[in-house]
């Protein structure tokens, strides 16, 4: 069990590679300027991908609605068990670097005694602070979203963006069927150049509709365009926002703890966190209460 009050718990996504990419960002970005990397614990289960395959496709969500309903309980139960494992391992904040898993964020979060960051919230808040101006007079700032049918139907990003006053623009059915899906099929055939060209067209279709930025909310299309492609300046990787928000939470919690100790609001001995022992039936509860004390004392 980890004992730092700014420990991050990470629920691995359907794709192990997307989890590793998120971890790379978390490690590098939090340890820049010779700082220590934020403490974290990861739970990555390959069994999860067996419950997700029909949902991670770009093909029609509606046509597989029955299968979605069939898997719902299994998926949520699986993710809830991972959340509980991370809590018991000492995590004081939970994140999920997976677009699709966020469809059930509220259910997974139910009963959770610690913060559980939502990728949609992280993106919406960052965009809100960017002071974007609408490209069409008299309208709100428009943000495009490219994602799987399952992610779009679940409203993972739409609701959070709309709550911040943005107008969300989604690809129409013609774009999905004639551009996006063929792009993924080309990628599966290892036709990288063909997939890239189709993705460029899909982004351009949204840009023509006067969107300021396009959110690339899919592991399939992440990293498809080369780093020097000018279109990337108009695109957002939501996991970047999640990683930055995670680091801010960990750093601010650590800073708050140090300030509390220096100002003697709480004696340092109160932060000797309890570890599993025969004398402590449920050490994780005491650990979470200590984290709450830190934040309350610094208000």
Tab-separated table of C-alpha atoms in Angstrom:
chain	number	residue	atom	x	y	z
A	1	UNK	CA	0.000	0.000	0.000
A	2	UNK	CA	1.365	3.417	-0.978
A	3	UNK	CA	1.415	6.034	1.777
A	4	UNK	CA	1.721	9.388	-0.025
A	5	UNK	CA	-1.454	11.510	0.200
A	6	UNK	CA	-1.074	12.578	-3.448
A	7	UNK	CA	-0.963	9.052	-4.870
A	8	UNK	CA	-2.768	8.606	-8.201
A	9	UNK	CA	-4.736	5.454	-8.977
A	10	UNK	CA	-4.957	4.611	-12.677
A	11	UNK	CA	-7.592	2.282	-14.114
A	12	UNK	CA	-6.085	0.911	-17.323
A	13	UNK	CA	-8.118	1.232	-20.502
A	14	UNK	CA	-9.173	-1.221	-23.173
A	15	UNK	CA	-5.871	-0.602	-24.937
A	16	UNK	CA	-2.737	-1.353	-22.927
A	17	UNK	CA	-0.809	0.919	-25.279
A	18	UNK	CA	-3.057	3.903	-24.507
A	19	UNK	CA	-2.455	3.275	-20.801
A	20	UNK	CA	1.309	3.191	-21.376
A	21	UNK	CA	1.179	6.418	-23.403
A	22	UNK	CA	-0.717	8.102	-20.565
A	23	UNK	CA	1.829	6.831	-18.038
A	24	UNK	CA	4.662	8.186	-20.172
A	25	UNK	CA	3.058	11.637	-20.146
A	26	UNK	CA	2.410	11.431	-16.408
A	27	UNK	CA	6.021	10.471	-15.647
A	28	UNK	CA	7.750	12.900	-18.003
A	29	UNK	CA	5.541	15.904	-17.407
A	30	UNK	CA	5.478	15.554	-13.609
A	31	UNK	CA	9.230	14.994	-13.293
A	32	UNK	CA	10.436	17.892	-15.440
A	33	UNK	CA	12.871	20.391	-13.873
A	34	UNK	CA	14.339	17.502	-11.867
A	35	UNK	CA	11.224	17.086	-9.768
A	36	UNK	CA	10.118	13.707	-8.508
A	37	UNK	CA	7.429	11.933	-10.487
A	38	UNK	CA	4.045	11.889	-8.808
A	39	UNK	CA	3.367	8.586	-7.003
A	40	UNK	CA	0.926	6.287	-8.777
A	41	UNK	CA	-0.428	2.760	-8.854
A	42	UNK	CA	-1.882	1.122	-11.972
A	43	UNK	CA	-4.466	-1.611	-12.445
A	44	UNK	CA	-4.404	-2.919	-16.014
A	45	UNK	CA	-6.447	-6.023	-16.795
A	46	UNK	CA	-6.355	-7.619	-20.285
A	47	UNK	CA	-9.666	-9.320	-19.507
A	48	UNK	CA	-11.359	-5.934	-19.847
A	49	UNK	CA	-10.689	-5.857	-23.585
A	50	UNK	CA	-12.728	-9.065	-23.964
A	51	UNK	CA	-15.801	-7.292	-22.580
A	52	UNK	CA	-15.311	-4.215	-24.765
A	53	UNK	CA	-14.622	-5.366	-28.345
A	54	UNK	CA	-18.056	-4.618	-29.807
A	55	UNK	CA	-18.062	-1.177	-28.215
A	56	UNK	CA	-14.598	-0.065	-29.280
A	57	UNK	CA	-15.448	-0.282	-32.973
A	58	UNK	CA	-16.325	2.696	-35.147
A	59	UNK	CA	-19.265	0.740	-36.537
A	60	UNK	CA	-22.837	1.474	-35.593
A	61	UNK	CA	-23.572	1.613	-31.911
A	62	UNK	CA	-27.310	1.284	-32.467
A	63	UNK	CA	-27.028	-1.996	-34.344
A	64	UNK	CA	-25.277	-3.539	-31.353
A	65	UNK	CA	-27.434	-2.033	-28.661
A	66	UNK	CA	-28.541	-5.448	-27.407
A	67	UNK	CA	-24.929	-6.530	-26.935
A	68	UNK	CA	-24.174	-3.259	-25.159
A	69	UNK	CA	-26.973	-3.884	-22.683
A	70	UNK	CA	-25.768	-7.463	-22.173
A	71	UNK	CA	-22.256	-6.355	-21.286
A	72	UNK	CA	-23.221	-3.341	-19.187
A	73	UNK	CA	-23.270	-5.053	-15.786
A	74	UNK	CA	-20.066	-6.975	-16.432
A	75	UNK	CA	-18.191	-3.891	-17.588
A	76	UNK	CA	-19.293	-1.631	-14.731
A	77	UNK	CA	-18.645	-4.370	-12.165
A	78	UNK	CA	-15.169	-4.961	-13.570
A	79	UNK	CA	-14.279	-1.260	-13.429
A	80	UNK	CA	-15.746	-0.823	-9.937
A	81	UNK	CA	-13.571	-3.667	-8.631
A	82	UNK	CA	-10.508	-2.005	-10.124
A	83	UNK	CA	-11.446	1.273	-8.466
A	84	UNK	CA	-11.799	-0.447	-5.091
A	85	UNK	CA	-8.450	-2.195	-5.568
A	86	UNK	CA	-6.757	1.150	-6.215
A	87	UNK	CA	-8.416	2.720	-3.159
A	88	UNK	CA	-7.166	-0.140	-1.003
A	89	UNK	CA	-3.705	0.272	-2.536
A	90	UNK	CA	-3.461	3.833	-1.227
A	91	UNK	CA	-4.719	5.911	-4.158
A	92	UNK	CA	-6.169	9.309	-3.178
A	93	UNK	CA	-7.346	10.257	-6.686
A	94	UNK	CA	-8.565	8.026	-9.533
A	95	UNK	CA	-8.206	8.528	-13.293
A	96	UNK	CA	-9.164	6.423	-16.337
A	97	UNK	CA	-7.089	7.046	-19.496
A	98	UNK	CA	-9.786	5.465	-21.667
A	99	UNK	CA	-12.412	7.328	-23.693
A	100	UNK	CA	-14.912	4.478	-23.721
A	101	UNK	CA	-14.776	3.693	-19.985
A	102	UNK	CA	-15.980	7.211	-19.236
A	103	UNK	CA	-19.438	6.309	-20.521
A	104	UNK	CA	-19.927	4.632	-17.109
A	105	UNK	CA	-17.943	7.162	-15.069
A	106	UNK	CA	-20.872	8.123	-12.817
A	107	UNK	CA	-21.651	4.485	-12.013
A	108	UNK	CA	-18.025	3.601	-11.342
A	109	UNK	CA	-17.675	6.726	-9.187
A	110	UNK	CA	-20.728	5.886	-7.050
A	111	UNK	CA	-19.647	5.485	-3.429
A	112	UNK	CA	-16.077	6.563	-4.153
A	113	UNK	CA	-14.612	8.480	-1.162
A	114	UNK	CA	-11.851	10.181	-3.175
A	115	UNK	CA	-11.665	12.453	-6.269
A	116	UNK	CA	-12.305	10.707	-9.589
A	117	UNK	CA	-11.293	12.932	-12.512
A	118	UNK	CA	-13.408	12.915	-15.695
A	119	UNK	CA	-11.550	13.426	-18.978
A	120	UNK	CA	-14.451	15.451	-20.399
A	121	UNK	CA	-14.303	17.859	-17.462
A	122	UNK	CA	-10.539	18.226	-17.855
A	123	UNK	CA	-10.840	19.095	-21.560
A	124	UNK	CA	-13.793	21.460	-21.095
A	125	UNK	CA	-12.106	23.378	-18.271
A	126	UNK	CA	-8.865	23.800	-20.214
A	127	UNK	CA	-10.757	25.041	-23.275
A	128	UNK	CA	-12.780	27.419	-21.119
A	129	UNK	CA	-9.553	28.991	-19.838
A	130	UNK	CA	-8.171	29.314	-23.380
A	131	UNK	CA	-10.469	32.303	-24.119
A	132	UNK	CA	-11.365	31.061	-27.602
A	133	UNK	CA	-13.400	33.329	-29.852
A	134	UNK	CA	-16.218	32.043	-32.100
A	135	UNK	CA	-15.416	31.891	-35.806
A	136	UNK	CA	-19.006	32.778	-36.702
A	137	UNK	CA	-20.456	36.021	-35.379
A	138	UNK	CA	-23.357	35.560	-33.002
A	139	UNK	CA	-22.609	31.919	-32.185
A	140	UNK	CA	-20.828	30.111	-29.374
A	141	UNK	CA	-17.348	28.678	-29.783
A	142	UNK	CA	-17.686	25.398	-31.662
A	143	UNK	CA	-15.681	22.296	-30.766
A	144	UNK	CA	-15.630	19.238	-33.019
A	145	UNK	CA	-15.406	15.687	-31.705
A	146	UNK	CA	-14.155	12.631	-33.607
A	147	UNK	CA	-14.784	9.424	-31.671
A	148	UNK	CA	-16.325	5.965	-31.859
A	149	UNK	CA	-20.100	5.639	-32.076
A	150	UNK	CA	-20.119	4.277	-28.498
A	151	UNK	CA	-18.204	7.264	-27.120
A	152	UNK	CA	-20.394	9.734	-29.032
A	153	UNK	CA	-23.644	8.034	-27.986
A	154	UNK	CA	-22.477	8.018	-24.370
A	155	UNK	CA	-22.032	11.794	-24.460
A	156	UNK	CA	-18.620	11.541	-22.815
A	157	UNK	CA	-17.501	14.917	-24.158
A	158	UNK	CA	-20.671	16.625	-25.378
A	159	UNK	CA	-22.286	17.212	-21.979
A	160	UNK	CA	-19.109	18.521	-20.357
A	161	UNK	CA	-18.362	20.893	-23.234
A	162	UNK	CA	-21.923	22.191	-23.395
A	163	UNK	CA	-21.862	22.884	-19.654
A	164	UNK	CA	-18.974	25.285	-20.324
A	165	UNK	CA	-20.938	27.078	-23.041
A	166	UNK	CA	-19.415	25.408	-26.103
A	167	UNK	CA	-21.372	24.249	-29.134
A	168	UNK	CA	-20.410	20.668	-29.992
A	169	UNK	CA	-20.155	19.611	-33.634
A	170	UNK	CA	-20.154	15.875	-34.433
A	171	UNK	CA	-19.460	14.118	-37.738
A	172	UNK	CA	-22.626	13.285	-39.647
A	173	UNK	CA	-23.484	9.745	-40.734
A	174	UNK	CA	-22.056	10.272	-44.214
A	175	UNK	CA	-18.704	11.316	-42.740
A	176	UNK	CA	-18.701	8.354	-40.361
A	177	UNK	CA	-19.569	5.767	-43.016
A	178	UNK	CA	-17.612	7.136	-45.972
A	179	UNK	CA	-14.563	8.648	-44.266
A	180	UNK	CA	-14.021	7.639	-40.627
A	181	UNK	CA	-14.822	3.933	-40.842
A	182	UNK	CA	-12.847	3.497	-44.106
A	183	UNK	CA	-9.929	5.274	-42.393
A	184	UNK	CA	-9.908	2.699	-39.580
A	185	UNK	CA	-10.293	-0.140	-42.081
A	186	UNK	CA	-7.301	1.228	-44.006
A	187	UNK	CA	-5.340	1.389	-40.734
A	188	UNK	CA	-6.211	-2.245	-40.000
A	189	UNK	CA	-4.886	-3.153	-43.466
A	190	UNK	CA	-1.679	-1.266	-42.560
A	191	UNK	CA	-2.443	1.290	-45.231
A	192	UNK	CA	-1.123	4.122	-43.063
A	193	UNK	CA	-1.025	6.753	-45.783
A	194	UNK	CA	-4.580	5.981	-46.847
A	195	UNK	CA	-5.785	6.181	-43.247
A	196	UNK	CA	-3.977	9.484	-42.732
A	197	UNK	CA	-5.501	11.053	-45.829
A	198	UNK	CA	-9.002	10.024	-44.801
A	199	UNK	CA	-8.471	11.346	-41.267
A	200	UNK	CA	-7.274	14.658	-42.718
A	201	UNK	CA	-10.490	14.864	-44.744
A	202	UNK	CA	-12.617	14.118	-41.653
A	203	UNK	CA	-10.887	16.893	-39.703
A	204	UNK	CA	-11.288	19.306	-42.602
A	205	UNK	CA	-15.011	18.503	-42.823
A	206	UNK	CA	-15.414	19.634	-39.205
A	207	UNK	CA	-13.199	22.692	-39.671
A	208	UNK	CA	-15.354	23.780	-42.611
A	209	UNK	CA	-18.265	23.817	-40.165
A	210	UNK	CA	-16.478	26.617	-38.270
A	211	UNK	CA	-15.148	24.626	-35.326
A	212	UNK	CA	-12.211	26.152	-33.470
A	213	UNK	CA	-10.673	22.836	-32.497
A	214	UNK	CA	-11.258	19.105	-33.045
A	215	UNK	CA	-11.040	16.599	-30.191
A	216	UNK	CA	-9.525	13.293	-31.363
A	217	UNK	CA	-11.245	11.014	-28.855
A	218	UNK	CA	-10.234	7.598	-30.141
A	219	UNK	CA	-7.239	5.342	-29.594
A	220	UNK	CA	-7.506	4.187	-33.218
A	221	UNK	CA	-6.771	7.626	-34.641
A	222	UNK	CA	-4.423	8.825	-31.910
A	223	UNK	CA	-0.925	9.277	-33.281
A	224	UNK	CA	-2.022	8.597	-36.848
A	225	UNK	CA	-0.974	11.999	-38.184
A	226	UNK	CA	2.767	12.829	-38.182
A	227	UNK	CA	3.910	15.284	-35.508
A	228	UNK	CA	4.671	17.990	-38.046
A	229	UNK	CA	1.241	17.838	-39.717
A	230	UNK	CA	-0.222	21.388	-39.603
A	231	UNK	CA	-3.709	19.992	-38.921
A	232	UNK	CA	-2.569	18.879	-35.465
A	233	UNK	CA	-2.517	22.536	-34.422
A	234	UNK	CA	-6.296	22.355	-34.712
A	235	UNK	CA	-6.612	19.073	-32.802
A	236	UNK	CA	-6.693	18.084	-29.135
A	237	UNK	CA	-5.686	14.821	-27.485
A	238	UNK	CA	-8.032	14.605	-24.442
A	239	UNK	CA	-5.549	12.433	-22.560
A	240	UNK	CA	-3.122	15.364	-22.539
A	241	UNK	CA	-5.687	17.378	-20.578
A	242	UNK	CA	-6.322	14.427	-18.233
A	243	UNK	CA	-2.589	14.027	-17.584
A	244	UNK	CA	-2.130	17.745	-16.879
A	245	UNK	CA	-5.137	17.806	-14.522
A	246	UNK	CA	-3.846	14.705	-12.734
A	247	UNK	CA	-0.432	16.288	-12.201
A	248	UNK	CA	-1.993	19.556	-11.000
A	249	UNK	CA	-4.071	17.641	-8.444
A	250	UNK	CA	-1.047	15.688	-7.179
A	251	UNK	CA	1.239	18.742	-7.025
A	252	UNK	CA	-1.358	20.963	-5.339
A	253	UNK	CA	-2.134	18.266	-2.756
A	254	UNK	CA	1.565	17.842	-1.994
A	255	UNK	CA	2.058	21.615	-1.752
A	256	UNK	CA	-0.972	21.956	0.488
A	257	UNK	CA	0.370	19.279	2.825
A	258	UNK	CA	3.716	21.039	3.121
A	259	UNK	CA	2.026	24.367	3.827
A	260	UNK	CA	-0.113	22.794	6.536
A	261	UNK	CA	2.925	21.259	8.202
A	262	UNK	CA	4.949	24.490	8.023
A	263	UNK	CA	2.092	26.570	9.404
A	264	UNK	CA	1.535	23.894	12.089
A	265	UNK	CA	-2.172	23.693	11.316
A	266	UNK	CA	-1.739	19.959	11.656
A	267	UNK	CA	1.195	18.321	13.387
A	268	UNK	CA	3.449	16.265	11.162
A	269	UNK	CA	2.811	13.158	13.266
A	270	UNK	CA	-0.792	13.265	12.082
A	271	UNK	CA	0.500	12.429	8.594
A	272	UNK	CA	2.186	9.213	9.543
A	273	UNK	CA	-0.248	7.258	7.439
A	274	UNK	CA	-1.471	3.942	8.677
A	275	UNK	CA	-0.367	0.766	6.932
A	276	UNK	CA	-2.041	-2.654	6.952
A	277	UNK	CA	-1.674	-4.404	10.293
A	278	UNK	CA	-3.623	-6.656	12.602
A	279	UNK	CA	-4.462	-3.651	14.757
A	280	UNK	CA	-6.069	-1.715	11.887
A	281	UNK	CA	-9.106	-3.552	10.425
A	282	UNK	CA	-9.529	-1.144	7.498
A	283	UNK	CA	-6.409	0.995	7.037
A	284	UNK	CA	-7.579	2.431	3.714
A	285	UNK	CA	-10.455	4.288	5.413
A	286	UNK	CA	-8.027	5.924	7.830
A	287	UNK	CA	-5.821	6.821	4.886
A	288	UNK	CA	-8.680	8.555	3.048
A	289	UNK	CA	-9.708	10.427	6.200
A	290	UNK	CA	-6.151	11.718	6.509
A	291	UNK	CA	-6.265	12.996	2.917
A	292	UNK	CA	-9.537	14.781	3.689
A	293	UNK	CA	-7.937	16.383	6.742
A	294	UNK	CA	-5.100	17.718	4.625
A	295	UNK	CA	-7.431	19.417	2.173
A	296	UNK	CA	-9.787	20.716	4.886
A	297	UNK	CA	-6.959	22.185	6.936
A	298	UNK	CA	-5.641	24.123	3.950
A	299	UNK	CA	-8.905	25.813	3.062
